[in-house]
Coordinates of C-alpha atoms in Angstrom, one line a residue:
Chain A
A1 CA 17.7 -6.8 1.6
I2 CA 16.0 -3.2 1.0
R3 CA 14.1 -2.2 3.9
I4 CA 10.4 -0.2 3.6
T5 CA 8.7 1.7 6.1
Q6 CA 5.4 2.8 6.1
S7 CA 3.9 5.7 7.6
P8 CA 1.4 6.2 9.4
S9 CA 0.8 2.7 10.8
S10 CA -2.7 3.4 10.8
L11 CA -5.5 6.2 10.1
S12 CA -8.8 6.8 11.1
A13 CA -10.5 8.9 8.1
S14 CA -14.2 9.6 6.9
T15 CA -15.8 8.6 3.9
G16 CA -15.2 11.5 1.2
D17 CA -11.8 12.3 2.6
R18 CA -8.7 12.2 1.0
V19 CA -5.9 10.1 2.5
T20 CA -2.2 9.5 2.0
I21 CA 0.2 7.2 2.8
T22 CA 4.2 7.0 2.6
C23 CA 6.3 4.7 1.9
R24 CA 10.1 4.7 2.0
A25 CA 12.8 2.7 0.6
S26 CA 16.4 2.5 2.6
Q27 CA 17.9 2.7 -0.8
G28 CA 16.9 3.9 -4.5
I29 CA 14.6 1.3 -6.2
S30 CA 13.6 3.8 -9.2
S31 CA 10.0 3.0 -9.5
Y32 CA 9.6 -0.9 -8.8
L33 CA 7.4 -0.4 -6.4
A34 CA 3.3 -1.8 -5.8
W35 CA 0.8 -0.8 -3.4
Y36 CA -1.8 -3.6 -2.5
Q37 CA -4.7 -3.8 -0.4
Q38 CA -6.1 -6.1 1.9
K39 CA -9.3 -7.0 4.0
P40 CA -9.5 -9.3 6.7
G41 CA -9.5 -13.1 5.4
K42 CA -8.8 -12.3 1.7
A43 CA -5.3 -12.1 -0.6
P44 CA -3.7 -8.8 -1.4
K45 CA -5.4 -7.4 -4.2
L46 CA -2.7 -5.5 -6.7
L47 CA -4.2 -1.3 -6.7
I48 CA -0.5 0.1 -8.5
Y49 CA 2.3 -1.2 -10.1
A50 CA 5.7 0.6 -11.4
A51 CA 4.7 3.4 -8.7
S52 CA 2.2 4.7 -10.5
T53 CA 0.9 2.8 -13.0
L54 CA -3.1 1.7 -12.0
Q55 CA -3.7 -1.9 -12.0
S56 CA -6.8 -2.5 -14.4
G57 CA -10.1 -2.4 -13.0
V58 CA -9.1 -0.3 -9.8
P59 CA -10.5 3.0 -9.4
S60 CA -9.1 6.1 -10.3
R61 CA -9.6 7.4 -7.1
F62 CA -6.2 5.4 -6.5
S63 CA -2.7 6.9 -7.2
G64 CA 0.7 6.9 -6.7
S65 CA 3.6 8.6 -7.4
G66 CA 7.0 8.9 -6.2
S67 CA 10.5 7.8 -7.8
G68 CA 13.9 6.4 -6.1
T69 CA 13.4 6.1 -2.1
D70 CA 9.9 8.1 -1.6
F71 CA 6.4 7.0 -2.6
T72 CA 3.2 7.7 -2.1
L73 CA -0.7 6.3 -2.3
T74 CA -3.1 8.9 -2.2
I75 CA -7.0 7.7 -2.3
S76 CA -9.0 11.3 -3.7
C77 CA -12.4 10.3 -2.1
L78 CA -12.2 7.4 0.3
Q79 CA -15.0 4.6 -0.2
S80 CA -16.6 2.2 2.3
E81 CA -15.0 -0.4 0.5
D82 CA -11.3 1.5 0.7
F83 CA -11.3 0.8 4.8
A84 CA -8.3 -1.7 4.8
T85 CA -4.3 -2.2 5.2
Y86 CA -2.4 -1.4 2.9
Y87 CA 1.2 -2.6 1.8
C88 CA 4.0 -1.5 -0.9
Q89 CA 6.3 -3.7 -2.1
Q90 CA 9.9 -3.5 -3.5
Y91 CA 10.4 -5.7 -6.3
Y92 CA 14.0 -4.0 -7.5
S93 CA 15.6 -6.7 -6.1
Y94 CA 16.0 -9.7 -4.2
P95 CA 14.4 -10.8 -1.7
F96 CA 11.9 -8.7 -2.7
T97 CA 10.3 -6.9 1.0
F98 CA 7.2 -5.5 2.1
G99 CA 6.4 -2.4 4.2
P100 CA 4.5 -3.1 7.6
G101 CA 1.5 -2.0 6.5
T102 CA -1.0 1.2 6.8
K103 CA -4.5 0.4 8.5
V104 CA -7.4 2.6 7.1
D105 CA -10.2 2.4 9.6
I106 CA -13.5 4.7 9.8
K107 CA -13.1 7.6 12.3
Chain B
Q1 CA -7.0 -15.4 -17.2
V2 CA -5.4 -17.0 -14.4
Q3 CA -6.4 -18.3 -11.3
L4 CA -4.6 -20.0 -8.8
V5 CA -6.4 -22.8 -6.2
Q6 CA -4.5 -23.7 -3.1
S7 CA -4.8 -26.7 -1.0
G8 CA -6.3 -26.7 2.6
A9 CA -5.7 -25.9 6.1
E10 CA -2.6 -27.6 7.9
V11 CA -1.9 -28.3 11.2
K12 CA 1.5 -29.8 12.0
K13 CA 3.6 -30.2 15.0
P14 CA 7.2 -28.5 16.2
G15 CA 9.7 -30.4 14.3
A16 CA 7.4 -31.6 10.8
S17 CA 7.3 -30.3 7.6
V18 CA 3.9 -29.1 5.4
K19 CA 3.9 -28.8 1.8
V20 CA 1.4 -26.5 0.4
S21 CA 0.2 -27.1 -2.9
C22 CA -1.1 -24.2 -5.9
K23 CA -2.8 -25.6 -8.6
V24 CA -2.9 -23.0 -11.6
S25 CA -6.0 -22.8 -14.2
G26 CA -5.9 -20.8 -17.4
Y27 CA -2.5 -20.8 -18.0
T28 CA 0.6 -23.5 -18.3
L29 CA 2.8 -23.5 -15.2
T30 CA 5.7 -23.2 -17.6
E31 CA 4.5 -19.9 -18.5
L32 CA 4.2 -18.3 -14.8
S33 CA 7.1 -17.2 -12.7
M34 CA 5.7 -18.6 -9.4
H35 CA 6.6 -17.1 -6.1
W36 CA 5.1 -17.6 -2.3
V37 CA 4.6 -15.1 0.4
R38 CA 3.3 -15.9 3.7
Q39 CA 1.3 -13.5 6.6
A40 CA 1.5 -14.4 10.3
P41 CA -1.7 -14.1 12.3
G42 CA -2.3 -10.3 13.0
K43 CA 1.2 -9.5 10.7
G44 CA 2.5 -8.3 7.5
L45 CA 3.5 -10.2 4.3
E46 CA 6.3 -11.8 4.3
W47 CA 8.1 -13.1 0.8
M48 CA 9.1 -16.8 0.6
G49 CA 10.8 -17.0 -2.5
G50 CA 10.2 -17.3 -6.0
F51 CA 11.2 -18.1 -9.6
D52 CA 13.5 -15.8 -11.2
P53 CA 13.4 -16.2 -15.2
E54 CA 16.0 -14.0 -16.0
D55 CA 18.6 -16.8 -13.9
G56 CA 16.2 -19.4 -14.5
E57 CA 16.6 -20.3 -11.1
T58 CA 14.5 -20.2 -8.0
I59 CA 15.9 -17.5 -5.4
Y60 CA 14.7 -18.1 -1.4
A61 CA 14.6 -15.6 1.0
Q62 CA 17.8 -15.8 3.5
K63 CA 15.8 -16.1 6.3
F64 CA 14.1 -19.5 5.2
Q65 CA 17.3 -21.1 2.9
G66 CA 17.7 -24.8 4.1
R67 CA 14.0 -25.2 5.4
V68 CA 12.3 -24.0 2.3
T69 CA 11.7 -25.9 -1.2
M70 CA 9.7 -24.6 -4.2
T71 CA 8.9 -27.0 -7.3
E72 CA 6.6 -27.4 -9.5
D73 CA 5.3 -30.5 -11.7
T74 CA 4.4 -29.1 -15.3
S75 CA 2.1 -32.2 -15.9
T76 CA -0.3 -30.8 -13.5
D77 CA 0.3 -27.4 -13.4
T78 CA 1.2 -27.5 -10.1
A79 CA 3.3 -25.8 -7.5
Y80 CA 4.9 -26.7 -4.2
M81 CA 6.0 -24.7 -1.1
E82 CA 7.7 -27.3 1.5
L83 CA 8.9 -25.5 4.6
S84 CA 10.6 -27.8 7.2
S85 CA 11.3 -28.0 10.8
L86 CA 8.3 -26.1 11.6
R87 CA 8.1 -23.9 14.8
S88 CA 5.2 -22.2 16.2
E89 CA 6.6 -18.8 14.6
D90 CA 5.8 -20.7 11.1
T91 CA 2.2 -20.8 12.0
A92 CA 0.7 -18.1 9.0
V93 CA -1.3 -18.2 6.0
Y94 CA 0.9 -19.4 3.1
Y95 CA 0.1 -17.6 -0.4
C96 CA 1.3 -18.2 -4.0
A97 CA 1.2 -15.7 -6.0
I98 CA 2.2 -14.8 -10.1
P99 CA 4.1 -11.3 -10.6
N100 CA 2.8 -9.9 -13.8
V101 CA 5.6 -8.9 -16.4
F102 CA 6.7 -5.6 -14.2
S103 CA 7.2 -8.1 -11.4
A104 CA 4.1 -7.0 -9.3
F105 CA 2.1 -9.6 -7.9
D106 CA -1.4 -9.5 -9.8
I107 CA -2.5 -13.2 -8.9
W108 CA -3.0 -14.3 -5.8
G109 CA -4.0 -17.7 -4.2
Q110 CA -6.5 -17.8 -1.6
G111 CA -4.3 -19.1 1.2
T112 CA -3.3 -21.8 3.1
M113 CA -3.1 -21.4 7.0
V114 CA -1.0 -23.4 8.5
T115 CA -1.0 -23.9 12.6
V116 CA 2.2 -25.5 14.0
S117 CA 1.1 -26.3 17.6
S118 CA 2.1 -29.3 20.0

C-alpha cells in the first residue's frame, strides 16, 4: 500500500496568515491526490483534486500543487472558518490511503 | 444533486455484526460507485473499500478482507456496508462516499457512529 505522510501534524496560525501543509507519498502517484477539510462532527469536504484543481464552490484562497511524491496545500489568507483538520488522500492505486491529518488551530 | 443519507447510530457487542445503510437521492445507485471510509474517535480517515467501475468489482482493503461486505439494493438506491466479528477497535464513524470522475470523494454521507462495547 502507498503510505502518505503529512507535515506538520498541527500548526497554530492567525487570521490572515499564509499556511502551507505538505503531503508526501511513499511512491510516485502522478497527480492522483486530493485534499479534504474536516471540522469536528462533520464529514470531510473535498477542497482540491488532481493535486491542483479547485473543487467547485471552494474559495480561491485554497490552492494545491505538486506531482509525483510531493504535494502542497496552501491557504493564502487564513479565515476564521478555515480552522479545521486537513487530510490528503491518494487515489492512484488501491487501497486508497489518507495522510494522518494536519490540525490548524488558532494561535 | 446527489445526496447520501445514512442510517442511525448503532451500539453492538464484541463479536456481533453491524449493517450500515446509505440511501442515495438525486441519482440512481447504478450510475455511481459507492465507497466506505471510517474514522475512529480522534483519529484519521481510513478507506475500507468501494466499487471499481473499471473492473466491475468491489475492492476491499486487505485489513477488512473476510469481515466486510458491501452490497447494493438498486430497487431502493441504497448501499450497505456490513462488518462482522466486531471488536472495540471498530468503534468509529462510518461514512459512505462517492467519487467524482477523477476518483476524489466529493459527496459524503453524514456518517454513522458505531460503538462496540460489552
